XYZ file of C-alpha atoms in Angstrom:
478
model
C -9.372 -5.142 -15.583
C -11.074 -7.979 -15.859
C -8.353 -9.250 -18.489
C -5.850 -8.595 -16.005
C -7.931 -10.277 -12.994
C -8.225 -13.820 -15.463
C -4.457 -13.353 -16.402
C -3.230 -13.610 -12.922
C -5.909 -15.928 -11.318
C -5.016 -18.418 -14.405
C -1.152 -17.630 -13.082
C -2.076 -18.090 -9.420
C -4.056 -21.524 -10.127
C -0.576 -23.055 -11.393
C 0.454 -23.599 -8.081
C 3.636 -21.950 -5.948
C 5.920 -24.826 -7.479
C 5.449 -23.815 -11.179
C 4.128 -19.910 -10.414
C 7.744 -19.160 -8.223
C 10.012 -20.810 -10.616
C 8.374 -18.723 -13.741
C 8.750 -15.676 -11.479
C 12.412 -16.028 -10.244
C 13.524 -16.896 -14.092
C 11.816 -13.720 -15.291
C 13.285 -11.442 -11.981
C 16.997 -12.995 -12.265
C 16.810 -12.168 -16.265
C 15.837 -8.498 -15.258
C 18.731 -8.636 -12.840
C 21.222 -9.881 -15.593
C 21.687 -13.053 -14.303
C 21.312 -14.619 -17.686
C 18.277 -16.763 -18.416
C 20.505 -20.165 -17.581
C 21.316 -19.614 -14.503
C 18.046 -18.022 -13.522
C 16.027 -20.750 -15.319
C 18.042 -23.334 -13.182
C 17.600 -21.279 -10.106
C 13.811 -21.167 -10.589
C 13.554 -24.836 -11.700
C 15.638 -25.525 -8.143
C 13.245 -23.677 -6.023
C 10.397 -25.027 -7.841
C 11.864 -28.488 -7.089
C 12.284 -27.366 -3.305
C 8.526 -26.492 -3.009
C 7.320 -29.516 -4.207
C 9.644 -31.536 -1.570
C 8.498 -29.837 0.996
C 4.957 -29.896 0.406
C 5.035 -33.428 -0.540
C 6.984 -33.899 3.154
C 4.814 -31.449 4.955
C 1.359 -32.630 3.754
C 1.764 -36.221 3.358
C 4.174 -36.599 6.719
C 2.476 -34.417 8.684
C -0.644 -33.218 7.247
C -1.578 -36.945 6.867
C 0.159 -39.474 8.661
C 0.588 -37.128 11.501
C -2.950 -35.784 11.790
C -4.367 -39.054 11.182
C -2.348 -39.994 14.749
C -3.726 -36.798 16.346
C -7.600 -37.599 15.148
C -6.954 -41.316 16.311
C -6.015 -40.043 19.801
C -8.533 -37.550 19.786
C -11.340 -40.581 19.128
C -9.978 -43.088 21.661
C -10.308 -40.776 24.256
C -13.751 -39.806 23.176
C -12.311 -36.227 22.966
C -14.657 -33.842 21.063
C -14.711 -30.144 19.645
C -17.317 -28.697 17.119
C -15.462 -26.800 14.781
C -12.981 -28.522 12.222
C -9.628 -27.636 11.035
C -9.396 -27.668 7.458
C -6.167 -26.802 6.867
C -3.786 -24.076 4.779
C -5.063 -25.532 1.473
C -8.648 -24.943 2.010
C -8.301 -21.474 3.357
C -6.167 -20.246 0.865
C -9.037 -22.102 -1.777
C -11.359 -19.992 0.203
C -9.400 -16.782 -0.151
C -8.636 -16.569 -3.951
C -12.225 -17.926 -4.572
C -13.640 -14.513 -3.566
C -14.341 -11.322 -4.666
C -11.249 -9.662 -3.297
C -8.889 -12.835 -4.049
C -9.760 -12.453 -7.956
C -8.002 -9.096 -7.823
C -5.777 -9.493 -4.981
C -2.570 -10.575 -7.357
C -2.496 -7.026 -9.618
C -3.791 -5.103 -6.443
C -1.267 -6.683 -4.007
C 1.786 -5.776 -6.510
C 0.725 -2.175 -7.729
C 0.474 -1.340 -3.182
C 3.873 -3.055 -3.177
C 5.057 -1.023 -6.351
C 3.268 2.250 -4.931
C 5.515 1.652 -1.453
C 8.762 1.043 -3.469
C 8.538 4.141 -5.171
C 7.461 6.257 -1.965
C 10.084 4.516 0.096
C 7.659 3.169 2.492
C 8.894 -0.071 2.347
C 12.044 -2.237 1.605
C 10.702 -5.167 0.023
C 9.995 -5.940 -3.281
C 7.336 -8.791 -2.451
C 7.486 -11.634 -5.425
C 6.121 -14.024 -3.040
C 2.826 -13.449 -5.192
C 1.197 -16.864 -4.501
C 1.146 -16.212 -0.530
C -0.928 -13.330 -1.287
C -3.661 -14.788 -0.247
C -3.443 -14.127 3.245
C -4.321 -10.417 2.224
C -7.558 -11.437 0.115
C -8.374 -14.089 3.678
C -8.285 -11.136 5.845
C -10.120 -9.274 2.752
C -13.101 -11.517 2.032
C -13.988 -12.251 6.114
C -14.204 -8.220 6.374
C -16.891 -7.949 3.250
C -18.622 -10.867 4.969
C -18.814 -8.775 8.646
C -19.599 -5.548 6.901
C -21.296 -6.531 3.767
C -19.105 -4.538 1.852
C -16.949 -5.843 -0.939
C -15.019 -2.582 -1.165
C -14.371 -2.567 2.882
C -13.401 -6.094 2.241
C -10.292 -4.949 -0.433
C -9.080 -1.414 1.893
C -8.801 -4.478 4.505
C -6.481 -6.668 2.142
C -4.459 -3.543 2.002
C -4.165 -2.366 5.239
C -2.755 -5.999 5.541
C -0.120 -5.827 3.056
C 1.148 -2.933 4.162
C 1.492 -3.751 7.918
C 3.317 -7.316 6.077
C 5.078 -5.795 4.545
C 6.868 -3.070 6.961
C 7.397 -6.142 9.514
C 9.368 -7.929 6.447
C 11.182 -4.770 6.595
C 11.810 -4.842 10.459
C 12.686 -8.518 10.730
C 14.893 -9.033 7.581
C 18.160 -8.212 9.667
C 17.006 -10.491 12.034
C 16.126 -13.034 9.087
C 19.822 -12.330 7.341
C 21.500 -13.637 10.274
C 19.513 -16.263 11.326
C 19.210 -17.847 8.078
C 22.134 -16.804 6.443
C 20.096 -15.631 3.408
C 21.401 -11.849 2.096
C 18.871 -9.571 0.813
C 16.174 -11.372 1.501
C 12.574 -10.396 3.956
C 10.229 -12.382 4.805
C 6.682 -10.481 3.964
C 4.954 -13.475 4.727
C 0.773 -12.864 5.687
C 0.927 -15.625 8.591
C 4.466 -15.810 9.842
C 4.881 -12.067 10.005
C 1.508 -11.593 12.347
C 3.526 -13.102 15.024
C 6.356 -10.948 15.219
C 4.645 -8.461 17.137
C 3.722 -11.132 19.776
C 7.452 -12.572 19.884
C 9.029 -9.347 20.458
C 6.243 -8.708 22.610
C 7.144 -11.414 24.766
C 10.795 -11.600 24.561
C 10.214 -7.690 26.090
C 8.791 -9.076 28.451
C 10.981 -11.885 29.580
C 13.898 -9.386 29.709
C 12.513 -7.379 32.206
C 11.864 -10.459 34.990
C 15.269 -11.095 36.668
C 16.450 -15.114 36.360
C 13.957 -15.651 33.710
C 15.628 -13.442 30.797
C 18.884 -15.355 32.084
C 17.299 -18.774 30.690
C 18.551 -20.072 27.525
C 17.808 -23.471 26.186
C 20.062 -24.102 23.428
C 18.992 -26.501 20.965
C 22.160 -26.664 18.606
C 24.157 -27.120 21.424
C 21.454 -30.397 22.763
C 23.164 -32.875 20.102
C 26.499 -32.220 21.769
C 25.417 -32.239 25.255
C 22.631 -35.616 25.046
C 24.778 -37.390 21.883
C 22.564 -39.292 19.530
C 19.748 -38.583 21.359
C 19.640 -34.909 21.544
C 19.613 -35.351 17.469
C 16.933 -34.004 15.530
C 15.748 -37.739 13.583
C 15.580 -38.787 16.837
C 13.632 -36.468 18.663
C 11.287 -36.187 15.820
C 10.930 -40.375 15.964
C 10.437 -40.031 20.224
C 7.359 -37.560 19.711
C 6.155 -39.650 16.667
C 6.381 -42.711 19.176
C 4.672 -41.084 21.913
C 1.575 -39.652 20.247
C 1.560 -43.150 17.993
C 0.971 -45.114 21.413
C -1.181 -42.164 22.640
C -2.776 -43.050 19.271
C -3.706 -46.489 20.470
C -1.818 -47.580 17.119
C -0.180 -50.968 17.517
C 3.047 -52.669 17.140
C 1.710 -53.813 13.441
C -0.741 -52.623 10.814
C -3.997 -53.373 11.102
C -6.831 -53.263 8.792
C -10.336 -52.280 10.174
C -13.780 -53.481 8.876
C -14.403 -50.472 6.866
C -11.167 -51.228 4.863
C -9.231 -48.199 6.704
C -5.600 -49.087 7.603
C -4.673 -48.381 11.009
C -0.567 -47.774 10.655
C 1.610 -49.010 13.633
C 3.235 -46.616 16.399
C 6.594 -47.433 14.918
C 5.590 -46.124 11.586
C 4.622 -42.701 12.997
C 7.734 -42.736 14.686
C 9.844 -43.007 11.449
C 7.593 -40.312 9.518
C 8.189 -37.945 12.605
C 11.892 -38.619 11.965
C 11.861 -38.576 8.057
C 10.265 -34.847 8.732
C 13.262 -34.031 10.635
C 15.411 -34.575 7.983
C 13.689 -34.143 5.387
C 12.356 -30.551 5.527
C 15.929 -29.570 6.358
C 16.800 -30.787 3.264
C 14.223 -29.569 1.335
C 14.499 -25.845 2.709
C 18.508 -26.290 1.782
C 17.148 -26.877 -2.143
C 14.539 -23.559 -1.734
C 17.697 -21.503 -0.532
C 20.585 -23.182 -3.137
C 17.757 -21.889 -5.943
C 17.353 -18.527 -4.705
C 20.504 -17.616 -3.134
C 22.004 -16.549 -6.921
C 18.848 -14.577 -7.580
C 19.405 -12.870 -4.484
C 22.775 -12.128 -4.942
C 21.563 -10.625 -8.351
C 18.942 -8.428 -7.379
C 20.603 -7.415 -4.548
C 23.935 -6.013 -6.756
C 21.528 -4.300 -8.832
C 19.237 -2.617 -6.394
C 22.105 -1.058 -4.368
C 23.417 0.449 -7.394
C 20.401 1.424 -9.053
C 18.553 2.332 -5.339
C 21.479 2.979 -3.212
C 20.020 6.257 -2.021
C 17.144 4.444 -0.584
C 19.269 1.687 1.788
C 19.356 -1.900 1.659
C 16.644 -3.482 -0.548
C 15.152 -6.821 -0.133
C 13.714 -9.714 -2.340
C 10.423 -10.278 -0.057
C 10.294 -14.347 -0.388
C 7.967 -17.551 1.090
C 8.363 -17.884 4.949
C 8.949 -21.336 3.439
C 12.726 -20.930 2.810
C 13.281 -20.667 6.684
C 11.111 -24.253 8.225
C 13.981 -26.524 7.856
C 15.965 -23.774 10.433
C 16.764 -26.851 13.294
C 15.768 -24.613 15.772
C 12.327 -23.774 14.445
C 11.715 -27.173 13.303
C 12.598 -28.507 16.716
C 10.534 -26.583 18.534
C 7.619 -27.098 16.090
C 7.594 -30.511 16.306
C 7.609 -29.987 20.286
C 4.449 -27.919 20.160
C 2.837 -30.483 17.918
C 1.838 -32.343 20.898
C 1.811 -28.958 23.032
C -0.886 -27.571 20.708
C -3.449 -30.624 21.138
C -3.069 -30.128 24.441
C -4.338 -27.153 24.874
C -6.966 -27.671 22.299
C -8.692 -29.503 25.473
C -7.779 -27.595 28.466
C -8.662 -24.017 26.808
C -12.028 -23.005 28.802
C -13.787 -22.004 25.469
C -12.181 -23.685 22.460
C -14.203 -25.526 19.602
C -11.258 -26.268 17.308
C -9.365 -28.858 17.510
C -6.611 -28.838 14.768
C -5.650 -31.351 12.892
C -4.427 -30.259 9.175
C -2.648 -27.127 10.151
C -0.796 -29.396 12.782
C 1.709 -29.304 9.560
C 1.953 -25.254 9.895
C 3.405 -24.764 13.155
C 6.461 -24.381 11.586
C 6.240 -21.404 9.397
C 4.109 -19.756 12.547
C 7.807 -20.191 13.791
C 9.862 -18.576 10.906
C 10.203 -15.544 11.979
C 10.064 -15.899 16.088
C 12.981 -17.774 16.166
C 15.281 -14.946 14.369
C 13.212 -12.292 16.716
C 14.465 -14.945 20.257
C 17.832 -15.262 18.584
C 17.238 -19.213 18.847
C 16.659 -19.275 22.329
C 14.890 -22.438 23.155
C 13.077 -21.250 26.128
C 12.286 -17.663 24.678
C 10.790 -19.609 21.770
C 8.709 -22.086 23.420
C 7.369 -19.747 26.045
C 6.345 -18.030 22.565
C 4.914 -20.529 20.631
C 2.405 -21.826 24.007
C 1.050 -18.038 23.883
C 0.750 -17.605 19.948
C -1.044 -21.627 20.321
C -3.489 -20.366 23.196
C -4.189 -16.741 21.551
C -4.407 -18.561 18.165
C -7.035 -21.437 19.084
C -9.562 -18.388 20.984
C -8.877 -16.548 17.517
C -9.659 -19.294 15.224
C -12.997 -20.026 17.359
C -13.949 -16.880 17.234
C -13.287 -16.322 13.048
C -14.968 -19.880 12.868
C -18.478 -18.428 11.920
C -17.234 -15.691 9.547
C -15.270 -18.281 7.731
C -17.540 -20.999 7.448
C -19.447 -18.544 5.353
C -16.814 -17.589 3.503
C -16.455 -21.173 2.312
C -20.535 -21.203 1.822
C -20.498 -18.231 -0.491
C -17.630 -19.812 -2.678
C -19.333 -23.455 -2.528
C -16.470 -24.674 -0.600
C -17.263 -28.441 0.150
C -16.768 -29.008 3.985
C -16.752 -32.293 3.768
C -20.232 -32.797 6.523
C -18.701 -30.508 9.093
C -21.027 -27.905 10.657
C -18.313 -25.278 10.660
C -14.808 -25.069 10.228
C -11.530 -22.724 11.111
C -8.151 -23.166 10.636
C -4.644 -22.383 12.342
C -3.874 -20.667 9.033
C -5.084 -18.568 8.590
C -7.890 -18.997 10.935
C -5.524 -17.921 13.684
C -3.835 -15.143 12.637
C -3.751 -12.141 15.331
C -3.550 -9.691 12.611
C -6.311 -11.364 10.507
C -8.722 -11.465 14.082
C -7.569 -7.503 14.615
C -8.537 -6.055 11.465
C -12.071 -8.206 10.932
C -12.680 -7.467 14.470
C -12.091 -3.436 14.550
C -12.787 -2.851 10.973
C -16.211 -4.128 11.846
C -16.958 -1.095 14.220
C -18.487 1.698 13.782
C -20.312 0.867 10.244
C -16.262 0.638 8.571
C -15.245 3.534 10.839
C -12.955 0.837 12.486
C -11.215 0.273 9.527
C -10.556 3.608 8.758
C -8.969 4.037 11.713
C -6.932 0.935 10.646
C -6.122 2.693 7.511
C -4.826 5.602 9.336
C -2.623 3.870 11.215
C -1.346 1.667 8.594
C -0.338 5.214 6.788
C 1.392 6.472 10.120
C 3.401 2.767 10.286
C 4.466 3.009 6.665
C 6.316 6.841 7.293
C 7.527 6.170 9.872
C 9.239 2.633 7.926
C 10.115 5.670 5.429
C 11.879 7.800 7.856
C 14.121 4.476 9.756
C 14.624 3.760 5.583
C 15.633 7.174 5.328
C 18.188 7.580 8.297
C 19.429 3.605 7.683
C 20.298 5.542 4.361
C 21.994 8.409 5.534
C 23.727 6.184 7.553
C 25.221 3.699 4.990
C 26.225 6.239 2.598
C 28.262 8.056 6.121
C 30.218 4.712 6.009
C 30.664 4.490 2.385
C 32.052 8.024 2.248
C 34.370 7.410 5.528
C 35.550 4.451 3.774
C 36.215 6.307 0.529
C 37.948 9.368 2.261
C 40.358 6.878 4.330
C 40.991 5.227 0.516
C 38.975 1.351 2.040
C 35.344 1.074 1.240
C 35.225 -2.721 -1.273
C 38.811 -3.560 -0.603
C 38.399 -3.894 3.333
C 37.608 -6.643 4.945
């Protein structure tokens, strides 16, 4: 074990750009896509994750959250616990106990499901798995209990994974991506909430007939209702909100103060750039896709569509989500200071707001409206969540000697404020781990009943297939 444990922590520590390419090479070869074209399909997504995180980290991690931080000082704003970002927490994560096993673990539950038929997604995604070891390592913190801590990074895969199941119709359309889920730890704990709301809208007359339609606001406000120039308006606004100038200026301490007009051009450049970026992820994996998903309907065909679980990553350049992402930025810092009760304000997961969006923008089918009425509740429910988490994971980064750079304590929007992260750590914790068994229990109940929709979506397709063979159509139909 503890062979295995170094093999895949040494395979984890390359990073997602060189641990998903190696991955994607090995699957398509399994798949017979020939090691060529799999090799170039891996090197292309590997290529597509280090655009984007070179966009979203230096764009908006950075010259974005530097803008928020300046704004936040020059109106003497202040909040006690810090947001450290993605990076940190995931450092956090896979520094513990339960991440240093989480990699094997995560894939022999995923295997386990497969062959039960509790699940249709065969999660590769193995670098995101640290979302399941955060969740983990904060519930052996709050019940001293390593073992309590790893049941809890299980009960989270498994609910993941069945809402990768549930959504990737959704995610299909939306994206245009075929046979591929989105099992994703942080974008997938908001489902629940968007089709919780969108339930809601539909049942309060005039509201549910509200649709704000954001492809359509290029046609309707010309060059202005343009995504580069939206993104440079906002940049504008919270550059001058800033108190940046119309040129650079260099302070005593040697810090460089950009101007307004250079935030406003980043803020653009992310508009077009993550786009772009997302387009590379997808070219990469779309031939794997097609690959696995030839294979598994003939090899699993009694078990219904199958799905190549992949990083929520391959849907943030979607124009809607990144639209309305780069809305909330501002949005989000807003509330940070009207919320009776926060401490955080964020600042490095200002750059995640779009893959909290992934998936609620397939579950609003792009509704504008829908998803900003969304996004202000998951913001709001998110900041109480990350204050509340903020003790449990400033230890968690003490007991891994996480450097916190001077601040008291710290959080995070991700995953910091995740509602299914909060709802596990919180429950679990009752009852001396009688909480979490109760979690377990349900998590068993949600996975047969995924088996028994698998089961009829089954019965189903092959009902078609068989029509279509009877009437002599079936692969020659259109």
């Amino acid at each position: 074990m503890d062979a295995l444990v170094a093999i895949f922590g040494g395979i984890s520590s390359l990073g997602v750009s060189v641990v998903m390419p190696i991955v994607l090479t090995i699957l398509g070869c399994c798949f017979g896509a020939g090691f060529g074209k799999s090799l170039k399909a891996g090197l292309t997504v590997g290529i597509g994750f280090i655009g984007l995180n070179l966009v979203i980290n230096q764009l908006m991690g950075t010259d974005l959250a530097g803008g928020v931080e300046a704004m936040v000082n020059r109106f003497s704003l202040s909040l006690s616990v810090m947001d450290v970002g993605w990076p940190a927490a995931s450092a956090i994560a896979m520094g513990s106990i339960v991440g240093t096993i989480i990699i094997p673990l995560a894939l022999a539950v995923n295997l386990v499901m497969l062959l039960t038929n509790t699940t249709q997604t065969a999660d590769v995604d193995i670098w995101n798995y640290w979302h399941f070891a955060f969740t983990g390592a904060l519930v052996a913190i709050v019940c001293d209990s390593v073992w309590l801590g790893i049941a809890a990074a299980v009960i989270n895969e498994v609910i993941v994974l069945v809402i990768g199941d549930l959504t990737a119709p959704q995610v299909e359309k939306s994206l245009g991506l075929p046979g591929v889920s989105i099992p994703h730890g942080f974008s997938g704990a908001y489902a629940p909430i968007a089709y919780a709301v969108n339930w809601l809208i539909d049942k309060v007359p005039g509201l549910r007939d509200v649709n704000i339609n954001v492809r359509s606001m290029q046609k309707r406000f010309g060059v202005f209702g343009e995504p580069v120039l939206l993104g440079a308006i906002i940049g504008l606004l919270i550059g001058l909100l800033a108190g940046y100038g119309f040129l650079p200026e260099t302070l005593e301490d040697g810090t460089t103060v950009p101007s307004f007009l250079a935030l406003a051009v980043s803020m653009a450049a992310v508009m077009v750039l993550i786009p772009k970026m997302a387009a590379l992820l997808m070219e990469g994996l779309l031939p794997i896709s097609d690959a696995a998903s030839e294979i598994i309907q003939k090899r699993f065909s009694h078990r219904g569509k199958m799905y190549i679980g992949l990083d929520s990553a391959v849907g943030t350049g979607h124009p809607v989500t990144l639209t309305l992402s780069l809305i909330l930025v501002p949005v989000a810092v807003f509330l940070a200071f009207v919320l009776p009760g926060n401490q955080v304000i964020p600042l490095a997961d200002l750059a995640c707001i779009p893959y909290m969006f992934v998936l609620i923008t397939p579950i609003v089918e792009e509704n504008g409206f829908r998803g900003l009425l969304v996004g202000i509740v998951v913001l709001a429910v998110g900041f109480y969540i990350a204050t509340d988490l903020s003790p449990l994971i400033t230890s968690a980064a003490a007991n891994v000697n996480f450097d916190m750079g001077g601040a008291a304590a710290i959080s995070s929007i991700c995953d910091g404020a995740n509602p299914l992260t909060w709802v596990i750590t919180r429950v679990g914790a009752l009852g001396a781990g009688i909480g979490l068994v109760v979690l377990a229990v349900a998590a068993i109940v949600l996975a047969l009943w995924n088996r028994k929709r698998i089961v009829a979506e089954a019965k189903a397709m092959h009902a078609v297939t068989d029509g279509d063979a009877a009437s002599g159509t079936g692969v020659t139909a259109k």
